[in-house]
Coordinates of C-alpha atoms in Angstrom, one line a residue:
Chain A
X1 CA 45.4 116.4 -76.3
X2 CA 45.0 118.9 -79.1
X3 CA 44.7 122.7 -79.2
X4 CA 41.3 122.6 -79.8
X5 CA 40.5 120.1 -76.7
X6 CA 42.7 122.3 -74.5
X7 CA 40.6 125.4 -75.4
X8 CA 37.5 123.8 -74.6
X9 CA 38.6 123.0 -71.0
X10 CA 40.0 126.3 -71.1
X11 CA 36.8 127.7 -71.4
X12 CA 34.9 125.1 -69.1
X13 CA 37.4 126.3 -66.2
X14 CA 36.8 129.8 -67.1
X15 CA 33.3 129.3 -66.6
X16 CA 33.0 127.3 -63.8
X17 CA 35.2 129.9 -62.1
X18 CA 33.1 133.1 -63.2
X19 CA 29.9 131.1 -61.6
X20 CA 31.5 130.2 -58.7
X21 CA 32.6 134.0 -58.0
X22 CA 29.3 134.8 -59.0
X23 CA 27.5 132.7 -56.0
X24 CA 30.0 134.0 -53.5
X25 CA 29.1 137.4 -54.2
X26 CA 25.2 136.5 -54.5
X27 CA 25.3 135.0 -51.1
X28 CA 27.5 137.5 -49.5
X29 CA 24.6 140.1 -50.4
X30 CA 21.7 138.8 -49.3
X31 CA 20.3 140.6 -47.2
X32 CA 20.2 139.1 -43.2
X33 CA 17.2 136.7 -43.4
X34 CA 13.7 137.2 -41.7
X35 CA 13.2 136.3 -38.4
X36 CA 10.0 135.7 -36.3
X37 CA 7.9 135.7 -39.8
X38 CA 5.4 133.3 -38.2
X39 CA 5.2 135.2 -35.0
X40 CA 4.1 138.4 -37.0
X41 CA 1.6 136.1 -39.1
X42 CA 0.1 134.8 -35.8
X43 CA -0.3 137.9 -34.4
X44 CA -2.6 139.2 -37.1
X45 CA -5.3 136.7 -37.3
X46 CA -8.3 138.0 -35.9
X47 CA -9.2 137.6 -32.5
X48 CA -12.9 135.5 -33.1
X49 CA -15.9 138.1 -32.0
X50 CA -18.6 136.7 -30.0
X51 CA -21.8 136.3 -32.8
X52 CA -25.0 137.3 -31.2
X53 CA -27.5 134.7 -32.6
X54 CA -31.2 135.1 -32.8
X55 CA -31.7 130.9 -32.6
X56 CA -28.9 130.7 -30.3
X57 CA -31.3 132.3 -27.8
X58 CA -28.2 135.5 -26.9
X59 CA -29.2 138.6 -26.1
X60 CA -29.2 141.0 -29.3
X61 CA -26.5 143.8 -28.7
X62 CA -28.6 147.2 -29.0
X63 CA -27.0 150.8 -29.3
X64 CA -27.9 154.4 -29.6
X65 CA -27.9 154.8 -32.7
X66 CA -26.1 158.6 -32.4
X67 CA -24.1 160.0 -34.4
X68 CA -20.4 158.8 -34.2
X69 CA -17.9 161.3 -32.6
X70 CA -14.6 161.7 -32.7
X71 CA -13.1 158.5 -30.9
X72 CA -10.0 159.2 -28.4
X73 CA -7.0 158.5 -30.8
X74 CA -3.4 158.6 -28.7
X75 CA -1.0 159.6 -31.7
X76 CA 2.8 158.9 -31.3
X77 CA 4.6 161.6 -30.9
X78 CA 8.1 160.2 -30.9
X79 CA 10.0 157.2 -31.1
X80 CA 13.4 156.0 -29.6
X81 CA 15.2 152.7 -30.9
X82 CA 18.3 152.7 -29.0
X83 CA 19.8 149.4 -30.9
X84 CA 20.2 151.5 -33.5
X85 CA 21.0 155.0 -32.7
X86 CA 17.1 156.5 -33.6
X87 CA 15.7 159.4 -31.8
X88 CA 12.8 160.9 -34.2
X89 CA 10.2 162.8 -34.0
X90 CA 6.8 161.5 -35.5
X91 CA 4.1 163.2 -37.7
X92 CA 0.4 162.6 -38.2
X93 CA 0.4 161.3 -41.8
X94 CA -2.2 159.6 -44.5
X95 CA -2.2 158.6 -48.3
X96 CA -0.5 160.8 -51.1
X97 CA -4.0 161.9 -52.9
X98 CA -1.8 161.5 -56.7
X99 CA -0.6 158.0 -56.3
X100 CA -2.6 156.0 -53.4
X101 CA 0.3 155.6 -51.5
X102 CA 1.2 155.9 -47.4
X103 CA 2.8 159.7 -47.3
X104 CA 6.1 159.5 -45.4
X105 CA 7.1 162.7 -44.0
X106 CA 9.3 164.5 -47.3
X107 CA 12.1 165.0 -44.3
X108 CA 14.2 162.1 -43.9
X109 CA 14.8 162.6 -40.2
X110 CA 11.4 162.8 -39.3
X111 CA 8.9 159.2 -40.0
X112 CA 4.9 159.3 -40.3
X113 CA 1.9 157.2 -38.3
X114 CA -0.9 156.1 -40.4
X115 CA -3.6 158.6 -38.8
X116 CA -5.9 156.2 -40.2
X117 CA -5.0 152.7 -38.5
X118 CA -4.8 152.4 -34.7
X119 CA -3.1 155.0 -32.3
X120 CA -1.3 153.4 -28.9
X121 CA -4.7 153.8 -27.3
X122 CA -5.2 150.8 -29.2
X123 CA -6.4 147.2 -27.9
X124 CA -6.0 145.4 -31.6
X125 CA -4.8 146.1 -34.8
X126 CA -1.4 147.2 -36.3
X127 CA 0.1 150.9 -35.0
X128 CA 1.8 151.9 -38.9
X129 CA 5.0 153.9 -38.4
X130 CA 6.8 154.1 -41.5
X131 CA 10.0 156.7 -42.5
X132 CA 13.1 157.0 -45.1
X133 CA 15.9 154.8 -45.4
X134 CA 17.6 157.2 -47.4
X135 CA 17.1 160.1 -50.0
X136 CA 19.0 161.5 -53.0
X137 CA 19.1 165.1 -51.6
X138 CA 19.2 164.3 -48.1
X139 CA 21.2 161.5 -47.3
X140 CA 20.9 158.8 -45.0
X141 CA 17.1 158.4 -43.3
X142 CA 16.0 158.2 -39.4
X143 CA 15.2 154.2 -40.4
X144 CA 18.6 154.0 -42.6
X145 CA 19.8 150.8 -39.8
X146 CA 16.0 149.3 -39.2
X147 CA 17.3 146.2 -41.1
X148 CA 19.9 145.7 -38.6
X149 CA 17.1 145.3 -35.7
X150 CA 16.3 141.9 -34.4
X151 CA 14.1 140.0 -31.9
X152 CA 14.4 141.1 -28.3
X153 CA 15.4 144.4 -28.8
X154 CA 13.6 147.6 -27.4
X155 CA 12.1 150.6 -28.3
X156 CA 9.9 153.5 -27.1
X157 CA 6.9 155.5 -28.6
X158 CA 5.7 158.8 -26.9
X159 CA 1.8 159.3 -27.2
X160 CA 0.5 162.7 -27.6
X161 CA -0.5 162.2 -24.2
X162 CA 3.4 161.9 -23.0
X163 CA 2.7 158.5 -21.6
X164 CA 6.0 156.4 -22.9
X165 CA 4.9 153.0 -23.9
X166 CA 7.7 150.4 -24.5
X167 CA 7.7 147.7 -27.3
X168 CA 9.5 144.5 -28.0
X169 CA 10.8 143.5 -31.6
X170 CA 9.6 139.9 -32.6
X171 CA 10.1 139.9 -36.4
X172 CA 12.0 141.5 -39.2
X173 CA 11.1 140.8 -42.5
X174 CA 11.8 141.6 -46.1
X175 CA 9.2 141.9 -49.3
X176 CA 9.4 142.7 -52.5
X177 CA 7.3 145.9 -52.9
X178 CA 5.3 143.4 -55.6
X179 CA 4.5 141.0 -52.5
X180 CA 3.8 142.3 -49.8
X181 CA 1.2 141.6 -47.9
X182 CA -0.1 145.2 -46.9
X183 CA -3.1 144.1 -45.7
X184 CA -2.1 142.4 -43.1
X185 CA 0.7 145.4 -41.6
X186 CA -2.3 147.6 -42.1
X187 CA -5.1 145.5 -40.2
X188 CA -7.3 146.9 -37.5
X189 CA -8.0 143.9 -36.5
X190 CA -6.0 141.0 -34.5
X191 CA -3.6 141.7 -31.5
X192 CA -2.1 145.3 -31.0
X193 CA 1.1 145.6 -32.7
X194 CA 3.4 148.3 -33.8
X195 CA 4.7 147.9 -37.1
X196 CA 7.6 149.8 -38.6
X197 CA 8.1 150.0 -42.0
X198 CA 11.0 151.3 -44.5
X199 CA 12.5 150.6 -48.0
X200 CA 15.3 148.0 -48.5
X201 CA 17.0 145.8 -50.5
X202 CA 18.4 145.7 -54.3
X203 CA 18.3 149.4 -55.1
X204 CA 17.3 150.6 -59.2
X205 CA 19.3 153.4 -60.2
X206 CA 17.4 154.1 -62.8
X207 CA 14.1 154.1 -61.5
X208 CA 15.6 155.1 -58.1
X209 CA 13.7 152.8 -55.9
X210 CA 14.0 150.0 -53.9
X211 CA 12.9 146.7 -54.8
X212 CA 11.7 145.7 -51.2
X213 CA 10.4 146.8 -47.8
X214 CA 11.7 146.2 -44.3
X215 CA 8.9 145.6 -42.7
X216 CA 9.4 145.6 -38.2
X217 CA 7.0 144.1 -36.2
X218 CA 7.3 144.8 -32.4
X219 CA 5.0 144.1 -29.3
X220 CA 3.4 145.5 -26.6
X221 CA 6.8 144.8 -23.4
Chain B
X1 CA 29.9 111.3 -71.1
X2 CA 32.1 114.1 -70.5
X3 CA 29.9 116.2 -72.7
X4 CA 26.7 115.6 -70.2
X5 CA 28.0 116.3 -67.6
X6 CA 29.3 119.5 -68.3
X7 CA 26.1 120.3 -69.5
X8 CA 24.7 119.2 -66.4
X9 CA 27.1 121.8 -64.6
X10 CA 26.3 124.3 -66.7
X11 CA 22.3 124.3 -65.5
X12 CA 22.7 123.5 -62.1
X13 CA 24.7 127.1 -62.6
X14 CA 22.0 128.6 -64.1
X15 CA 19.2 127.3 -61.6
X16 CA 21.3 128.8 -58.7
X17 CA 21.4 132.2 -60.4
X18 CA 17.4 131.8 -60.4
X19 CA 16.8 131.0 -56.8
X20 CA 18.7 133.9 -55.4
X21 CA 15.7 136.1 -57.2
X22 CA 12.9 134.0 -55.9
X23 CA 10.5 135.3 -53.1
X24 CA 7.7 133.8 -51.2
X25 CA 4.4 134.8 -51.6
X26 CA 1.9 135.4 -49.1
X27 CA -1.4 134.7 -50.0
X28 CA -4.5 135.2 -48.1
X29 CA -8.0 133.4 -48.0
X30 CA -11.1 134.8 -47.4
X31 CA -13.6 132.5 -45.0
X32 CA -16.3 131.5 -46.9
X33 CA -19.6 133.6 -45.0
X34 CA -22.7 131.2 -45.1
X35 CA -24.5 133.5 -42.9
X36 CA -25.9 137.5 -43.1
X37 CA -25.6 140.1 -41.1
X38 CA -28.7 141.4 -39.9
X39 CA -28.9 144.8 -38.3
X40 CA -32.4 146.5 -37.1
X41 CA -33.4 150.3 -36.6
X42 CA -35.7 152.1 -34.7
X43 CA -37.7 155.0 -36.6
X44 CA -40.8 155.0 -35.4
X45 CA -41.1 158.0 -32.8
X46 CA -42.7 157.6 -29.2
X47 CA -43.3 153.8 -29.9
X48 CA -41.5 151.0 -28.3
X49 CA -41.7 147.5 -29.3
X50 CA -40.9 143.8 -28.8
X51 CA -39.4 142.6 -31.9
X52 CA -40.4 138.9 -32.5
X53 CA -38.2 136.8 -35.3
X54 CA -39.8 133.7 -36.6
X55 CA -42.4 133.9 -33.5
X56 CA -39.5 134.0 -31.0
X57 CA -39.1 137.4 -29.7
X58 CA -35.7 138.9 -30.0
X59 CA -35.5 142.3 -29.0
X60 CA -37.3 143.2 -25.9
X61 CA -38.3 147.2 -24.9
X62 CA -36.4 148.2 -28.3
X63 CA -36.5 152.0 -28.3
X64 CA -37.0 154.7 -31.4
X65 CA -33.7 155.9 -32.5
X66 CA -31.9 152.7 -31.3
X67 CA -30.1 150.3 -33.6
X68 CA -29.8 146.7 -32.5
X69 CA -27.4 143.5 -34.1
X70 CA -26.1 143.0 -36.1
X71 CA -27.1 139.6 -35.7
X72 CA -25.9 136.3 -37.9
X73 CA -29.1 134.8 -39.6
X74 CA -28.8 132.4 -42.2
X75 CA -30.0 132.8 -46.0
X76 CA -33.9 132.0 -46.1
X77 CA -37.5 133.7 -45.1
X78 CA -38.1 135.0 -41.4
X79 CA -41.4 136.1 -40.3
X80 CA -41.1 139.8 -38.2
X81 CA -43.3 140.9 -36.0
X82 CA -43.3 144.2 -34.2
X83 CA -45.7 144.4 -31.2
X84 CA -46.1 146.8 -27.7
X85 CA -43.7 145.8 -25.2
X86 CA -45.4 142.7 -23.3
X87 CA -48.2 142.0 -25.6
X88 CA -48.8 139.0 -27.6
X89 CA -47.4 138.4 -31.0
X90 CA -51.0 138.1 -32.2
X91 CA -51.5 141.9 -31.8
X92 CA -49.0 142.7 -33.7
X93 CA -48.9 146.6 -34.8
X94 CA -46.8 145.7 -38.0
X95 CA -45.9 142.4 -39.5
X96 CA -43.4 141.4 -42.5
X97 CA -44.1 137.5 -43.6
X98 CA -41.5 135.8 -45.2
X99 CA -39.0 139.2 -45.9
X100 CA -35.8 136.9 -47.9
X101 CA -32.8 137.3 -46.3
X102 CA -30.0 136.4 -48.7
X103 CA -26.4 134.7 -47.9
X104 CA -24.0 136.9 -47.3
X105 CA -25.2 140.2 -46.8
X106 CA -25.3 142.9 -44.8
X107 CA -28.8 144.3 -44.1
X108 CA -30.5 146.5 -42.3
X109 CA -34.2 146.5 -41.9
X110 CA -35.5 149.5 -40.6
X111 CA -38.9 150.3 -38.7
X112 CA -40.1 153.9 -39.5
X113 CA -42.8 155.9 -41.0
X114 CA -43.9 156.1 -44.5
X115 CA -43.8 159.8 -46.6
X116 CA -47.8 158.9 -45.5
X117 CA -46.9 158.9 -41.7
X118 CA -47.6 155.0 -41.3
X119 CA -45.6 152.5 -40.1
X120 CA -43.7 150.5 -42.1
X121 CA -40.8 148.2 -42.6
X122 CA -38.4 148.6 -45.3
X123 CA -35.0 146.2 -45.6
X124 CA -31.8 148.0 -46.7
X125 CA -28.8 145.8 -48.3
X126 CA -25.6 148.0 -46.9
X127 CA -23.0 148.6 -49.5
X128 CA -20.1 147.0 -47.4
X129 CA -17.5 146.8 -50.6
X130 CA -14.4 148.1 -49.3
X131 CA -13.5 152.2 -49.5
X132 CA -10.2 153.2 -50.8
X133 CA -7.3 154.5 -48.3
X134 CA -8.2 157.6 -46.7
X135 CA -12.0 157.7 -47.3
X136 CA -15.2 157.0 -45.5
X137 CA -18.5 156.4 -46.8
X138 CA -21.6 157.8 -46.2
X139 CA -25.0 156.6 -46.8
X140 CA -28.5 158.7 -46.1
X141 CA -31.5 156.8 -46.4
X142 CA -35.2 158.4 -46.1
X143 CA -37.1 157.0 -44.1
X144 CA -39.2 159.9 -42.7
X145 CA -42.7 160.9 -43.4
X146 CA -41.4 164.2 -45.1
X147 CA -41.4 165.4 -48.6
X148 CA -38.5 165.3 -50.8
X149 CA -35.1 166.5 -49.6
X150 CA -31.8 167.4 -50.1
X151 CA -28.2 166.4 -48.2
X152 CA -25.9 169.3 -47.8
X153 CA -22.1 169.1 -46.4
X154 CA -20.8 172.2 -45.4
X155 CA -23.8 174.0 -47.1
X156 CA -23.5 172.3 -50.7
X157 CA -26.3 169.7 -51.6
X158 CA -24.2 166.4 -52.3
X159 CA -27.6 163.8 -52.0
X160 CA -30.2 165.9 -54.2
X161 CA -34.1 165.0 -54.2
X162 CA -34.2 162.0 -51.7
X163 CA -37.5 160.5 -51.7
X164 CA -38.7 158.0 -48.7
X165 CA -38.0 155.0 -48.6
X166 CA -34.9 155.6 -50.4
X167 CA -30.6 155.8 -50.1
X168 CA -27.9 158.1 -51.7
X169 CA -24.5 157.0 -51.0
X170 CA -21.0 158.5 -51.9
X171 CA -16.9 158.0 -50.6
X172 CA -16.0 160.6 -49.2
X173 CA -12.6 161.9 -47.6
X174 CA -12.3 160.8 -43.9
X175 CA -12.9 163.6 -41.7
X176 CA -15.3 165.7 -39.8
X177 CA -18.0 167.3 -42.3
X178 CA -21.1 169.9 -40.8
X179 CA -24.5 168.3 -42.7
X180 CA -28.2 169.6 -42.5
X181 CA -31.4 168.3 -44.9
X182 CA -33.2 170.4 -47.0
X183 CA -36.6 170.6 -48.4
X184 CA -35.3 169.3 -51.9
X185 CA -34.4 172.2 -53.9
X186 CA -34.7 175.1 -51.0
X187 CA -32.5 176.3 -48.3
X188 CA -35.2 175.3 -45.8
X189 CA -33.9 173.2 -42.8
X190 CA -35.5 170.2 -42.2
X191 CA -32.7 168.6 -40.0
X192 CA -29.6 169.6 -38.5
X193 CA -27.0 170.9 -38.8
X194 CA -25.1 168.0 -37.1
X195 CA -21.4 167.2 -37.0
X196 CA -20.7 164.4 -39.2
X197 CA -17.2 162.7 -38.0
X198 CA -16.8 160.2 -41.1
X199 CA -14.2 157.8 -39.8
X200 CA -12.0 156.3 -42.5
X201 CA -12.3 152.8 -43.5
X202 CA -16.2 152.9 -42.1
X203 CA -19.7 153.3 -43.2
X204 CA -21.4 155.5 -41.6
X205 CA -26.0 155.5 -42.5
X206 CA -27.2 157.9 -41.6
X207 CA -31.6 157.7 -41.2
X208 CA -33.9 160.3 -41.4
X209 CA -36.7 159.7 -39.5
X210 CA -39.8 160.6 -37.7
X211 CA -42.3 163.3 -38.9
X212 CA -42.2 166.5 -40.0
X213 CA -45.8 167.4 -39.6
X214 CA -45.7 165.8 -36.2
X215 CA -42.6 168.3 -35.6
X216 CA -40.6 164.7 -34.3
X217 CA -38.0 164.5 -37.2
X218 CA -34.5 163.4 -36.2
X219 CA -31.6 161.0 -37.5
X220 CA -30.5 157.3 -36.1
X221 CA -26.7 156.2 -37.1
X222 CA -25.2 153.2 -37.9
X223 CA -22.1 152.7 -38.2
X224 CA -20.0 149.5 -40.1
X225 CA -16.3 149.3 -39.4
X226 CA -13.7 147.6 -41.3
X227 CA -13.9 148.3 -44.8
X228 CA -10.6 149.9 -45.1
X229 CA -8.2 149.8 -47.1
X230 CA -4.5 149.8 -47.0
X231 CA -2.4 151.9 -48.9
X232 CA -1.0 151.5 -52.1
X233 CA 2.2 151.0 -51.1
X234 CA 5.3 152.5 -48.5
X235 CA 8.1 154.2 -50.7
X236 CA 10.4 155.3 -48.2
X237 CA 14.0 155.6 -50.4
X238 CA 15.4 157.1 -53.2
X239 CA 19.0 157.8 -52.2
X240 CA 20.3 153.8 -52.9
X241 CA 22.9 153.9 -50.4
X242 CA 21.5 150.9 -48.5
X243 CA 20.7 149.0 -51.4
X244 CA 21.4 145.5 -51.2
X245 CA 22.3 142.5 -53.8
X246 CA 23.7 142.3 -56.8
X247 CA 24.5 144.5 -59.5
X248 CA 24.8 144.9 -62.9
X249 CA 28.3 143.4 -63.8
X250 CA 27.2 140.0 -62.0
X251 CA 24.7 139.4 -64.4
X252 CA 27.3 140.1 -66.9
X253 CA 29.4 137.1 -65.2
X254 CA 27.2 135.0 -64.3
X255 CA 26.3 135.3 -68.1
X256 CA 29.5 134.8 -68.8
X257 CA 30.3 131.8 -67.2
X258 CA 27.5 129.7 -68.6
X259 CA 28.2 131.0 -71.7
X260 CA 31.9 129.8 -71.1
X261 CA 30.7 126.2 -70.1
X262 CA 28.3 125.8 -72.7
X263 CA 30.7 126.8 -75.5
X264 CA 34.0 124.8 -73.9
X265 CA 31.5 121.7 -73.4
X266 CA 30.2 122.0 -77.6
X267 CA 33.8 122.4 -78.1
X268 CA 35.0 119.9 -76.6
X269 CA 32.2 117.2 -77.8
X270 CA 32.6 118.6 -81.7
X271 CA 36.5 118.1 -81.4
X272 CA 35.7 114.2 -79.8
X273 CA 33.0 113.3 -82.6
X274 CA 35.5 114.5 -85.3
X275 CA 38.3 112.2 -84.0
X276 CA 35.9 109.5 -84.6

């Protein structure tokens, strides 16, 4: 075997060890893998509304045609998730004005409802809770562990009306910002649902964001 | 022999690297919708009617200031035929022949007066296009035998010189808003004030109707839901201490090592062809 052939395997070994290091670390930092993703898609499709049909004979629905008032929204006032240690309190929030965007409370121990969306009044649609996993001035966020929560466990969220209403997780799932389908975690439509959403996965330095979102889905227990 | 399947190696490397980044994708259809949605409203004052489609009658007793549907008719012609409650179609008090209804809209025909004071029918196409995050829209539509007028929100005309049988539309922020109409141009109250509660991710048409000589002027509301949208995004994190995956440096190995396996394999099949 000559020098040359032994540097060649040299190199071949070299290589084949740097990959395989490589893969070990890639799949020891996956993050854990979605669960109950279909459950979460199912429970989104619309529920079918009866048509009212002019050949079909069905009587014609017919309203006042007043002005619309204020409907009876029942705000969450405070969430518990004891699998993972979160007691926080939750504000009233909308969209950031500059860049279109669901406004999470600035304070990392404190995590925002869509005003918009549904309230826990609510008979369909998805309840949007969303708050920091973390900050650059502040440190760890109230949802810093809501990647560690899986199917079956509990939580509670306070209305404004101090009626406790208790939930069951059925899915955990991970997106790329890029992917997600926000449509769907921010439907009014389909069955009731309480959806908690935070950042997650490969973090950019530079850019200092997160590449993904956690995205919760939990059910009326 | 050697040399391919090193080489082979080498890729299967490089297409492991790959998957780790890949992601599904979601991606949503929208049903095809064959049919229109077909909304009526009441702006005739003091006059009831039966509402007959195609000679079948539809609505029965339908009162002024009531909106009824929407209901799902398919693209084509449709005869309408207002008459008093009970009595025949053939004395109808106000007939449309043939009004088009096109696929897939959203309509509203509306029963009201005329700037004259006669009755007439007038079909609206509702803008149904979905509203951005956090806003609401609102439509105003004339249909009132009075002059020309103006919308005002919280005192500021924001629909100016409104002409029956016509619309003015804007978004709007969600929210509660106090509105009156004008005579176009003054400070002279034709309707209102009325709290306005714009609910985001909804149309809200608002008709003027009735008559302002006959002192009956007053609105009718419809409301469409579900044209929201959601927002651009959640960012929740700028702190990176639960970042997850890999980081810089095993790019730089990975790299490394196919670099290492490519070169070692040309190496190694260079060094065989010159012993030949």
């Amino acid at each position: 075997m000559t020098v040359r052939n032994r540097g060649a395997l040299a190199a071949l070994a070299a290589g084949v060890a740097a990959l395989t290091v490589a893969t070990l670390v890639a799949c020891g930092s996956q993050p854990a893998e979605d669960v109950g993703a279909d459950e979460a898609a199912n429970l989104a499709t619309a529920t079918p509304t009866p048509s009212a049909s002019a050949a079909g004979g069905q009587s014609v629905p017919v309203t006042a045609g007043e002005l619309p008032a204020g409907a009876e929204i029942v705000p969450p006032v405070r969430l518990v998730i004891p699998a993972i240690d979160v007691t926080a309190t939750v504000n009233a929030v909308g969209i950031n004005k500059r860049t279109n965007e669901f406004e999470v409370p600035p304070s990392v121990d404190e995590i925002g409802w869509y005003r918009y969306g549904p309230g826990l009044e609510t008979t369909a649609g998805s309840i949007v809770i969303a708050g920091h996993v973390d900050s650059a001035q502040q440190g760890k966020g109230a949802f810093f562990r809501l990647r560690e929560l899986d199917q079956g466990d509990t939580l509670t969220a306070t209305g404004g009306d101090g009626k406790a209403r208790k939930y069951r997780v059925v899915a955990r799932e991970e997106y790329a910002k890029t992917k997600i389908p926000l449509d769907r975690y921010f439907a009014r439509d389909g069955k009731p649902r309480l959806t908690l959403i935070t950042c997650g996965g490969p973090f950019d330095a530079k850019a200092r964001k997160y590449r993904d979102n956690i995205v919760v889905t939990a059910v009326p227990a | 022999m050697q040399l391919s399947y090193f080489r082979r190696v080498a890729a299967g490397g490089a297409v492991a690297a790959l998957a780790f980044a890949g992601v599904g994708a979601f991606t949503a259809t929208p049903a095809y919708a064959a049919t229109s949605k077909v909304s009526v409203v009441h702006g005739i004052p003091d006059t009831p009617v039966d509402v007959y489609v195609n000679g079948k009658k539809t609505l029965d007793n339908f009162k002024p200031g009531d909106v009824a549907g929407p209901l799902n008719l398919e693209e084509g012609d449709y005869d309408i035929a207002l008459t008093k409650p009970g009595e025949p179609i053939g004395s109808a008090i106000l007939k449309v022949d043939n009004a088009a209804v096109p696929g897939g809209a959203n309509i509203s025909i509306a029963a009201h007066l005329d700037a004259a004071g006669q009755p007439k029918i007038t079909p609206f196409v509702n803008d149904v296009s979905k509203v951005d995050a956090g806003k609401a829209r609102l439509i105003v539509r004339h249909t009132a035998a009075a002059p020309e007028v103006d919308v005002r929100a919280g005192g500021t005309p924001v629909f100016k010189n409104l002409t029956n049988p016509n619309e003015a539309k804007g978004d709007v922020d969600a929210g509660n808003v106090k509105a009156d109409v004008v005579l176009a141009g003054t400070d002279t109250v034709a309707i209102g004030p009325a709290d306005l509660n714009l609910k985001e991710g909804t149309a809200t048409i608002v008709y003027a109707i009735g008559s302002a000589e006959g002192k009956t002027l007053d609105v009718v509301a419809q409301t469409i839901t579900g044209l929201h949208s959601a927002p651009g995004g959640v960012p929740s994190g700028d702190g990176g201490q639960a970042g997850t995956g890999v980081n810089t440096w095993w790019y730089v190995l990975t790299g490394a090592g196919v670099l290492l396996l490519l070169g070692g394999g040309v190496r190694m099949a260079t060094a065989r062809t010159g012993r030949k």
